[in-house]
Amino acid sequence: MARMKFLCDAERCIECNACVTACKNENEVPWGINRRRVVTINDGSPGERSLSVACMHCSDAPCAAVCPVDCFYTTDDGVVLHDKDICIGCGYCFYACPFGAPQFPTTGAFGSRGKMDKCTFCAGGPEADNSSEERRKYGSNRLAEGKLPLCAEMCATRALLAGDGDTVSNIFRERVTWRGSSGLTWGWGVAYSKPGLRRGRGVEGKAAGKD
Amino acid sequence: MNNNKRSLTAHQDDFFSVVKALLVIVLLLSIAPQALAAGDAEPAAKVVNPGAELWREVRQREAPVAGTTQVAGMDSGVLINIRGEQWRTFRMQQLIPAAGALLGGVLGIIVLFHLIKRGLRLELGRSGNYLLRFKEIDRVLHWFVATIFIFLALTGLILLTGRVVLIPMVGHDVFSVIASASKEGHNLFGPLFLLGVIGLFIRFVSKNFPGKGDIGWLLKAGGMFGGKHPSAGFFNAGEKIWFWLVIFIGLTLSATGLILEFPFFGQDRLIIELSLVLHGVGAVLLVAGLFGHIYMGTAGMEASLESMTSGYVDANWARQHHDQWAEACEAEGAVIAGEELAKKQRLRGTKNRVPDRPAAEEGQ
Ligand code: HEM
Ligand code: SF4
Ligand code: SF4
């Protein structure tokens, strides 16, 4: 059984927000909600890094543990989904989530919360696959069509990876091996494995030996 | 523009990062000779990977590191919310089981106590004479707070424990409707509770300062386990403690409740999680106290409920439980004969009349 995971390669992410936009468009996410966001740490300083974050589909999901109405479920692919018909919009999942993934449309007066919305790994919800009900409530169900989440498919630098955890980590492991591990393993030449650049800077790693 | 929000413990973190960086450098220096011997080219300058340090900072456990993001929303710049898991563990593994144990335990003790002791009887029976204990305004206030409190306690406990208690009984779909109604109701009536607590404070604070006999009353546990009934004024020490619990925990519940309900004063997750913890703990404690309070006002003490229904108590009840107050009333000549009071109430059409005959049920 696959275990779906996201992985964002911070050496590659250029904070273009294409993933955020792709997600919003593909899933017709409610107003004021972004299921994905790009966070930049040390913005403007040397060594700044950006990461695209959304729901990470935790194995032992804190959101599911605290939900007072127990509306989460994990699919056979390891995707954490929830049932909007049961959700009461209490916000507890957001307080428990390590990644700030659950989002809430503001519905009534006094800033009261509507039903929770979050990244579905483009896997819809409990309704029949690709039914109009499912699309209206949760957005698209690309997984049912054999496609991966659009955010990752759209990522121009291939920073955002999505798919089975084993496959994703193999890709990432390969990248890291190529980059080597010295203090100079950051920056364009390294992240995109330009051997010439790497050799010029005396960087180790498999990539340094190739042309 | 660099507008990183740094964590509270930034200085500490900086300090630790420096220490860590030094450690790494020392390590690198120690292996440098081998690297020199092995390499034929100029050795690469050993620089600490800035990325490594960054991730150490992001993963650190003391406080969340905030970055910048284009997406608006609460804490949207925080990559990892390290306190969510602490709150989850507290709520699911401590608060909910403890709430069950405490409320179940207190209920059990009360039932057991009642089966053994049968409550406190009127030792001398009824005198047929009455003292005015609570004016109408105080009774209305009491029942106003009581109604709201019980409603909030029920709806709140449904949110807290319903997943464990009710879902196995009624299923997810039905419970969702119950929980949603509980949440809306709780949010609607919650703010009124604050008004009630303030009202209780204004009307009763003067009678609830520590006074003569309180220590003795406490030492004898209110005469609960036999012995001579300890002396007490208008309120005994137990009632005073309950009063202050209601005031302090009630204000805490109101403050945290309002923080939870109106999330637009820029509260971040930490404040909300802390509020949920205080709100939950306070609620469970006060509900446990309420069980005791209800017992003492009804089955636990004969004839005491009348003080909050008709407002009058039998003079013998007053002498038995609040001797200092009873004496003061008698000295003032405030004792009313039963027939006189009954007539007055009949004329007024009072609903909750004093019982015409001793031990009769009072009218609804
Ligand atoms: C001014 C008064 C109060 C306000 C404004 C208030 C508000 C709230 C709010 C907003 C919540 C979160 C629920 C949600 O959003 O779904 C909550 C939860 C709760 N409240 Fe209150 N409340 C008040 C008084 C009380 C009182 C008097 C009690 C009990 C005696 C109580 C017991 C609870 C409990 C047990 C929870 C659930 C906590 C949890 O699930 O972790 N509340 N309250
Ligand atoms: S919403 Fe948060 S806690 Fe729940 S699975 Fe996604 S990342 Fe994990
Ligand atoms: S907001 Fe909805 S999904 Fe989240 S914890 Fe509350 S009821 Fe569950």
XYZ file of C-alpha atoms and ligand atoms in Angstrom:
634
model
C 0.000 0.000 0.000
C 1.264 3.417 -0.876
C 1.728 5.983 1.828
C 1.296 9.393 0.241
C 3.684 12.133 1.307
C 4.729 15.639 0.350
C 8.329 16.707 0.498
C 9.565 20.209 -0.232
C 13.219 20.569 -1.171
C 14.257 23.843 0.420
C 17.405 24.015 -1.714
C 15.155 24.317 -4.746
C 12.067 26.230 -3.673
C 12.161 29.757 -5.058
C 9.004 31.050 -3.339
C 7.137 31.511 -6.615
C 3.823 30.478 -5.021
C 2.803 28.548 -8.125
C 1.792 25.607 -5.926
C -0.483 27.879 -3.873
C -2.141 29.238 -6.981
C -2.424 25.863 -8.691
C -4.107 24.403 -5.620
C -6.508 27.274 -5.255
C -7.546 27.017 -8.861
C -7.742 23.243 -9.118
C -9.819 22.840 -5.970
C -11.897 26.002 -6.191
C -11.068 26.647 -2.556
C -13.473 28.926 -0.635
C -12.771 32.622 -0.277
C -10.019 33.620 2.079
C -8.590 30.132 2.244
C -5.276 28.835 1.012
C -4.737 25.150 1.539
C -1.051 25.588 0.829
C 1.336 28.386 1.703
C 4.992 29.156 1.164
C 6.926 30.221 4.252
C 10.268 31.944 3.925
C 12.667 31.874 6.828
C 15.321 34.562 7.194
C 13.770 36.426 4.287
C 16.304 38.744 2.699
C 19.310 37.448 4.622
C 22.004 35.115 3.319
C 20.870 31.555 3.782
C 17.169 32.307 3.445
C 15.075 29.273 2.686
C 11.518 28.813 1.485
C 9.253 25.852 2.022
C 5.844 25.097 0.654
C 3.595 23.679 3.393
C 0.150 22.173 3.484
C -1.315 19.203 5.269
C 1.423 16.599 5.646
C -1.023 13.714 6.066
C 0.432 12.640 9.383
C 0.508 8.954 10.258
C -0.657 9.689 13.807
C -2.607 12.821 12.963
C -3.088 15.264 15.868
C -6.058 16.863 14.087
C -7.889 13.537 14.009
C -7.031 12.884 17.649
C -8.559 16.101 19.011
C -11.576 16.449 16.720
C -14.565 16.414 19.098
C -16.845 14.862 16.482
C -14.242 12.392 15.167
C -14.726 13.337 11.516
C -11.271 12.431 10.119
C -10.313 9.258 8.358
C -7.172 7.985 6.686
C -7.495 6.471 3.220
C -5.718 3.316 2.078
C -3.150 5.618 0.477
C -2.362 7.231 3.805
C -4.172 10.450 2.955
C -5.868 12.180 5.920
C -9.339 13.386 4.894
C -12.334 14.687 6.798
C -16.106 14.761 6.478
C -17.513 18.277 6.163
C -21.038 17.036 6.878
C -19.911 16.110 10.385
C -17.399 18.900 11.114
C -18.764 21.563 13.476
C -16.083 24.169 12.798
C -14.664 24.251 16.311
C -11.099 24.957 15.191
C -9.479 22.362 17.470
C -7.757 20.600 14.546
C -6.026 23.854 13.666
C -4.731 24.292 17.223
C -3.370 20.759 17.294
C -1.914 20.580 13.772
C 1.888 20.947 13.664
C 1.742 22.633 10.254
C -1.208 24.990 10.548
C -2.947 23.145 7.737
C -6.669 23.314 8.649
C -8.314 26.515 7.430
C -11.695 28.066 8.130
C -13.959 30.251 6.049
C -15.418 33.071 8.117
C -19.153 32.581 7.925
C -21.327 34.290 10.501
C -20.982 37.396 12.597
C -18.236 37.852 15.213
C -15.691 35.983 13.124
C -17.361 32.627 13.704
C -15.842 29.723 11.826
C -17.393 27.703 9.054
C -16.542 24.097 8.310
C -12.887 23.229 8.174
C -11.111 23.018 4.811
C -7.672 21.631 4.203
C -5.409 19.971 1.655
C -6.853 16.647 0.518
C -3.758 15.521 -1.404
C -6.110 16.103 -4.340
C -8.092 13.102 -3.134
C -11.538 14.622 -2.540
C -13.687 13.495 0.363
C -16.053 10.761 1.519
C -18.509 11.216 -1.372
C -18.330 9.092 -4.530
C -15.124 9.752 -6.487
C -15.421 12.777 -8.760
C -19.103 13.288 -8.006
C -20.310 16.869 -8.195
C -20.993 16.768 -4.429
C -17.402 15.824 -3.795
C -16.095 18.507 -6.111
C -18.262 21.186 -4.502
C -17.164 20.360 -0.970
C -13.571 19.231 -1.342
C -12.365 20.147 -4.823
C -10.853 17.748 -7.297
C -10.018 14.090 -6.839
C -6.942 13.625 -9.000
C -5.772 10.589 -7.087
C -8.852 8.686 -8.245
C -7.823 9.547 -11.816
C -4.329 8.232 -11.221
C -2.780 11.687 -11.044
C -0.707 13.271 -8.304
C -1.577 16.557 -6.546
C -1.461 19.508 -8.897
C 0.760 21.660 -6.650
C 3.640 19.216 -7.050
C 2.948 18.595 -10.720
C 3.051 22.345 -11.270
C 6.281 23.033 -9.373
C 8.719 24.445 -11.928
C 11.866 23.698 -9.956
C 10.664 20.275 -8.827
C 11.121 21.429 -5.265
C 7.733 20.125 -4.182
C 7.507 16.366 -4.499
C 4.351 14.356 -3.940
C 3.725 10.647 -4.099
C 4.420 7.443 -2.283
C 6.718 8.149 0.640
C 9.324 5.611 -0.486
C 9.549 7.007 -4.013
C 9.672 10.597 -2.815
C 12.398 9.928 -0.291
C 14.429 7.980 -2.833
C 14.365 10.958 -5.179
C 15.368 13.261 -2.377
C 18.083 10.909 -1.118
C 19.564 10.803 -4.585
C 19.605 14.586 -4.736
C 21.344 14.844 -1.399
C 23.959 12.309 -2.406
C 24.653 14.279 -5.559
C 24.941 17.504 -3.665
C 27.354 16.208 -1.086
C 27.280 17.478 2.426
C 29.867 20.197 2.788
C 29.157 23.693 3.920
C 29.134 24.905 0.360
C 26.333 22.641 -0.717
C 23.842 25.352 -1.202
C 23.080 27.787 -3.937
C 22.061 27.350 -7.532
C 24.965 25.382 -8.883
C 24.659 22.806 -6.212
C 20.933 22.480 -6.034
C 20.666 21.973 -9.777
C 23.831 19.891 -9.993
C 26.017 21.943 -12.316
C 29.203 19.903 -12.021
C 31.468 22.677 -13.261
C 30.322 25.060 -10.593
C 30.699 22.449 -7.935
C 34.229 21.448 -8.893
C 35.255 25.088 -9.079
C 34.248 25.515 -5.480
C 35.880 22.320 -4.356
C 32.625 20.704 -3.441
C 32.520 16.981 -2.839
C 29.672 14.713 -3.742
C 28.994 12.434 -6.652
C 27.985 15.326 -8.881
C 31.414 16.944 -8.661
C 32.942 14.109 -10.673
C 30.566 14.284 -13.618
C 30.113 16.589 -16.546
C 12.829 44.445 4.101
C 13.559 41.863 6.688
C 10.578 41.567 8.953
C 11.164 38.181 10.484
C 9.240 37.704 13.650
C 11.730 36.159 15.969
C 10.741 33.862 18.748
C 10.601 34.938 22.379
C 13.628 32.888 23.163
C 15.605 34.271 20.271
C 18.529 35.234 22.470
C 18.691 31.828 23.982
C 18.464 30.325 20.526
C 21.225 32.538 19.230
C 23.331 31.444 22.132
C 22.676 27.783 21.455
C 23.312 28.207 17.750
C 26.695 29.729 18.530
C 27.525 26.863 20.850
C 26.411 24.354 18.228
C 28.394 26.094 15.510
C 31.497 26.036 17.730
C 31.029 22.345 18.378
C 30.776 21.672 14.666
C 33.921 23.680 13.990
C 35.843 21.835 16.682
C 34.721 18.564 15.161
C 35.729 19.631 11.694
C 39.136 20.792 12.931
C 39.757 17.468 14.527
C 39.237 15.619 11.266
C 40.955 18.266 9.122
C 44.430 16.634 9.200
C 43.063 13.464 7.619
C 41.289 15.491 4.986
C 44.547 17.304 4.222
C 46.486 14.084 3.902
C 43.906 12.508 1.620
C 43.227 15.419 -0.697
C 45.611 16.208 -3.539
C 43.846 19.433 -4.523
C 43.540 22.487 -2.328
C 41.236 21.476 0.498
C 37.817 23.008 0.332
C 37.141 25.642 2.946
C 35.009 23.968 5.585
C 31.981 26.104 6.109
C 28.985 25.122 8.149
C 26.036 24.562 5.860
C 23.698 27.466 6.582
C 20.837 25.159 5.717
C 21.718 22.774 8.501
C 21.596 25.515 11.048
C 18.335 26.792 9.679
C 16.634 23.435 10.080
C 17.967 23.058 13.564
C 16.287 26.349 14.322
C 13.022 25.399 12.664
C 12.890 22.058 14.446
C 13.874 23.391 17.838
C 11.492 22.708 20.616
C 11.509 25.866 22.709
C 9.405 28.186 20.589
C 8.085 28.339 17.059
C 10.241 30.140 14.516
C 8.269 32.525 12.366
C 9.044 33.410 8.784
C 7.250 35.454 6.190
C 4.527 34.327 3.839
C 2.150 35.795 1.316
C -0.761 33.954 2.865
C -2.730 35.817 5.529
C -4.130 34.096 8.585
C -3.399 33.178 12.181
C 0.261 32.160 12.613
C 0.581 31.573 8.875
C 4.288 32.414 9.003
C 5.009 29.681 11.542
C 6.350 26.511 9.953
C 6.004 24.139 12.876
C 3.557 24.623 15.721
C 5.335 22.766 18.484
C 2.657 23.330 21.132
C -0.210 21.695 19.309
C 1.025 18.268 20.269
C 1.386 19.298 23.924
C -2.180 20.540 23.962
C -3.389 17.390 22.225
C -1.666 15.174 24.762
C -2.974 17.200 27.684
C -6.541 17.275 26.421
C -6.841 13.687 25.253
C -4.692 11.857 27.776
C -5.064 13.957 30.896
C -8.004 16.342 30.858
C -10.678 14.014 29.476
C -9.806 10.978 31.636
C -9.352 13.219 34.692
C -12.699 14.893 34.047
C -14.384 11.510 33.912
C -12.652 10.308 37.061
C -13.309 13.482 39.046
C -16.947 13.960 38.096
C -17.719 10.252 38.396
C -15.807 10.062 41.675
C -17.522 13.048 43.258
C -20.915 11.730 42.193
C -20.080 8.327 43.626
C -18.915 9.778 46.934
C -22.092 11.849 47.240
C -24.331 8.858 46.574
C -22.377 6.727 49.022
C -22.438 9.474 51.636
C -26.158 9.871 51.234
C -26.811 6.157 51.517
C -24.837 6.017 54.764
C -25.693 9.345 56.417
C -29.097 10.115 54.879
C -28.312 13.838 54.886
C -28.740 16.314 57.691
C -32.195 16.223 59.271
C -33.887 19.057 61.118
C -32.958 18.006 64.633
C -35.835 19.751 66.382
C -38.394 19.441 63.613
C -40.110 22.505 62.262
C -40.935 25.447 64.456
C -43.599 26.847 62.156
C -41.914 30.240 62.348
C -39.928 31.731 59.517
C -36.987 33.991 58.728
C -36.529 35.804 55.443
C -33.248 34.506 54.000
C -33.121 35.553 50.334
C -34.994 38.432 48.758
C -36.660 37.938 45.407
C -33.866 39.676 43.502
C -31.307 37.296 45.022
C -33.396 34.254 44.204
C -33.937 35.364 40.617
C -30.218 35.988 40.278
C -29.386 32.603 41.760
C -31.643 30.700 39.381
C -30.512 32.790 36.437
C -26.890 31.835 37.079
C -27.846 28.249 37.903
C -29.756 27.782 34.652
C -27.022 29.260 32.513
C -24.302 27.412 34.374
C -25.978 24.027 34.021
C -26.651 24.693 30.352
C -23.037 25.725 29.722
C -21.739 22.796 31.730
C -23.842 20.313 29.749
C -23.010 21.753 26.340
C -19.333 22.175 27.264
C -19.018 18.651 28.585
C -20.664 17.346 25.436
C -17.898 19.010 23.425
C -15.223 17.748 25.773
C -16.319 14.157 26.345
C -18.972 13.454 23.714
C -16.546 11.715 21.412
C -15.800 9.154 24.095
C -19.229 8.948 25.710
C -21.869 9.794 23.104
C -20.500 8.717 19.713
C -20.521 5.033 20.689
C -24.156 5.482 21.741
C -25.673 7.614 18.987
C -23.207 7.420 16.104
C -21.277 10.111 14.250
C -24.111 11.724 12.316
C -26.438 12.284 15.245
C -23.594 13.365 17.486
C -22.507 15.926 14.911
C -25.933 17.575 15.190
C -25.810 17.479 19.002
C -22.261 18.848 19.094
C -23.044 21.592 16.617
C -26.086 22.679 18.631
C -24.022 22.503 21.823
C -21.335 24.677 20.323
C -23.794 27.284 19.068
C -25.743 27.271 22.324
C -22.596 27.444 24.425
C -21.316 30.371 22.412
C -24.669 32.151 22.574
C -25.273 31.883 26.327
C -21.624 31.908 27.450
C -21.296 35.690 27.651
C -24.431 35.915 29.865
C -22.667 33.835 32.499
C -20.228 36.687 33.094
C -23.126 39.020 33.915
C -24.429 36.443 36.374
C -21.079 36.091 38.132
C -20.782 39.850 38.455
C -24.325 39.967 39.858
C -23.540 37.271 42.428
C -20.463 39.178 43.474
C -22.340 42.431 43.968
C -25.230 40.876 45.903
C -23.341 38.433 48.117
C -19.757 39.567 48.591
C -20.478 41.404 51.858
C -21.666 38.183 53.502
C -18.746 36.090 52.296
C -15.725 37.584 54.016
C -14.096 35.259 56.529
C -15.781 35.640 59.897
C -16.203 34.329 63.424
C -16.450 30.576 63.603
C -15.263 29.827 60.082
C -12.099 28.060 61.227
C -14.015 26.001 63.758
C -16.611 25.132 61.142
C -13.915 23.942 58.758
C -12.105 21.951 61.453
C -15.322 20.082 62.202
C -16.100 19.741 58.468
C -19.400 21.471 59.093
C -20.495 18.847 61.587
C -20.820 16.433 58.728
C -19.369 13.535 60.669
C -21.412 13.972 63.795
C -20.665 15.948 66.923
C -22.178 19.254 67.887
C -23.122 21.448 64.930
C -20.452 24.156 64.587
C -21.410 27.782 64.879
C -21.908 29.791 61.678
C -23.135 33.201 60.511
C -25.345 33.958 57.504
C -23.073 31.800 55.358
C -20.904 29.047 56.802
C -17.290 28.523 55.755
C -18.241 25.890 53.192
C -20.664 28.231 51.490
C -18.073 31.002 51.534
C -15.534 28.760 49.870
C -18.112 27.849 47.223
C -18.862 31.544 46.706
C -15.217 32.413 46.083
C -14.745 29.389 43.829
C -17.711 30.507 41.758
C -16.333 34.032 41.550
C -12.729 33.181 40.697
C -13.257 30.129 38.508
C -16.333 31.787 37.014
C -14.343 34.845 36.004
C -11.572 32.617 34.626
C -14.114 30.660 32.595
C -15.631 33.868 31.298
C -12.317 35.442 30.369
C -10.966 32.355 28.628
C -14.358 31.672 27.058
C -14.494 35.142 25.549
C -10.951 34.742 24.219
C -12.025 31.488 22.562
C -15.260 32.837 21.206
C -14.073 36.077 19.689
C -10.836 35.319 17.882
C -10.205 38.747 16.524
C -7.981 40.410 19.062
C -4.999 38.866 17.370
C -4.873 35.886 19.724
C -2.411 33.363 18.381
C -2.565 29.615 18.842
C -0.563 29.652 22.065
C -3.069 31.942 23.788
C -5.973 29.878 22.513
C -4.424 26.603 23.610
C -3.720 28.014 27.068
C -7.270 29.340 27.235
C -8.675 25.950 26.299
C -6.604 24.327 29.040
C -7.708 26.817 31.706
C -11.305 26.733 30.473
C -11.446 22.948 30.538
C -9.782 22.537 33.939
C -11.849 25.337 35.492
C -15.084 23.967 34.073
C -14.485 20.465 35.375
C -13.537 21.726 38.851
C -16.562 23.984 39.090
C -18.943 21.269 37.905
C -17.519 18.948 40.574
C -18.193 21.703 43.117
C -21.680 22.120 41.701
C -22.485 18.474 42.435
C -21.670 19.095 46.101
C -23.592 22.374 46.108
C -26.706 20.800 44.627
C -26.574 17.933 47.093
C -26.293 20.242 50.102
C -29.129 22.377 48.801
C -31.504 19.469 48.288
C -31.278 15.941 49.642
C -28.214 16.641 51.758
C -29.865 19.122 54.105
C -33.504 19.000 55.019
C -35.495 22.170 54.335
C -32.651 24.198 52.853
C -34.020 24.391 49.308
C -36.874 26.584 50.614
C -34.469 29.460 51.130
C -34.041 29.675 47.380
C -37.643 28.913 46.406
C -39.853 30.878 48.793
C -36.988 32.846 50.254
C -38.029 31.910 53.816
C -36.486 29.317 56.080
C -37.831 27.684 59.194
C -36.461 29.267 62.334
C -35.282 25.876 63.577
C -33.328 25.322 60.370
C -31.655 28.700 60.851
C -30.806 27.952 64.480
C -29.356 24.586 63.571
C -27.212 25.654 60.629
C -26.639 29.387 61.033
C -26.962 30.060 64.746
C -25.245 33.466 64.724
C -27.555 34.727 61.991
C -30.646 33.238 63.673
C -29.787 34.923 66.955
C -29.286 38.251 65.240
C -32.670 37.922 63.513
C -34.401 36.992 66.725
C -32.833 39.941 68.476
C -34.181 42.184 65.737
C -37.607 40.607 66.004
C -37.491 39.478 62.398
C -39.146 36.128 63.087
C -42.456 35.745 61.248
C -45.159 33.421 62.494
C -46.180 30.735 59.989
C -49.873 31.698 59.758
C -49.022 35.323 59.229
C -46.607 34.523 56.425
C -48.988 32.065 54.772
C -51.747 34.656 54.790
C -49.472 37.311 53.365
C -48.342 34.982 50.602
C -51.887 33.878 49.778
C -52.941 37.486 49.438
C -49.996 38.211 47.191
C -50.586 35.083 45.158
C -47.007 33.953 45.748
C -46.228 30.771 43.904
C -43.601 29.307 46.202
C -45.470 29.534 49.500
C -44.059 28.389 52.780
C -45.481 25.005 53.722
C -48.707 25.404 55.690
C -48.031 22.294 57.698
C -44.613 21.005 58.748
C -42.938 18.717 56.206
C -45.584 19.353 53.548
C -44.340 19.624 49.983
C -44.210 23.216 48.851
C -46.279 24.165 45.823
C -44.676 24.259 42.421
C -18.479 33.484 29.778
C -18.710 32.237 29.757
C -18.251 31.242 28.728
C -17.876 31.412 27.416
C -17.843 32.692 26.622
C -17.499 30.118 26.908
C -17.037 29.860 25.647
C -16.528 28.658 25.219
C -15.989 28.420 23.925
C -15.903 29.442 22.821
C -15.578 27.131 23.878
C -14.932 26.444 22.690
C -15.969 25.576 22.071
C -15.994 25.656 20.596
O -15.608 26.666 19.998
O -16.476 24.679 20.000
C -15.868 26.546 25.139
C -15.595 25.239 25.470
C -15.951 24.663 26.683
N -16.620 25.292 27.723
Fe -17.141 27.230 27.786
N -17.664 29.202 27.893
C -18.131 29.849 29.018
C -18.453 29.301 30.229
C -18.360 27.956 30.512
C -18.822 27.345 31.724
C -19.481 28.060 32.862
C -18.541 26.008 31.615
C -18.777 24.873 32.548
C -19.263 24.874 33.658
C -17.885 25.797 30.361
C -17.429 24.581 29.917
C -16.787 24.360 28.737
C -16.189 23.116 28.340
C -16.157 21.826 29.172
C -15.664 23.299 27.055
C -14.953 22.255 26.205
C -13.459 22.403 26.310
C -12.754 21.426 25.421
O -13.406 20.751 24.614
O -11.509 21.334 25.527
N -17.803 27.003 29.695
N -16.453 27.505 25.941
S -4.131 18.621 9.163
Fe -2.193 18.839 10.246
S -2.294 17.300 11.865
Fe -3.875 16.768 10.378
S -2.863 15.300 9.022
Fe -2.638 17.341 8.078
S -0.664 18.071 8.836
Fe -1.233 16.351 10.138
S -13.078 22.085 13.011
Fe -14.184 20.308 12.237
S -12.597 18.871 11.631
Fe -11.603 20.405 12.912
S -11.640 19.510 14.972
Fe -13.463 20.802 14.789
S -15.081 19.436 14.104
Fe -13.138 18.362 13.737
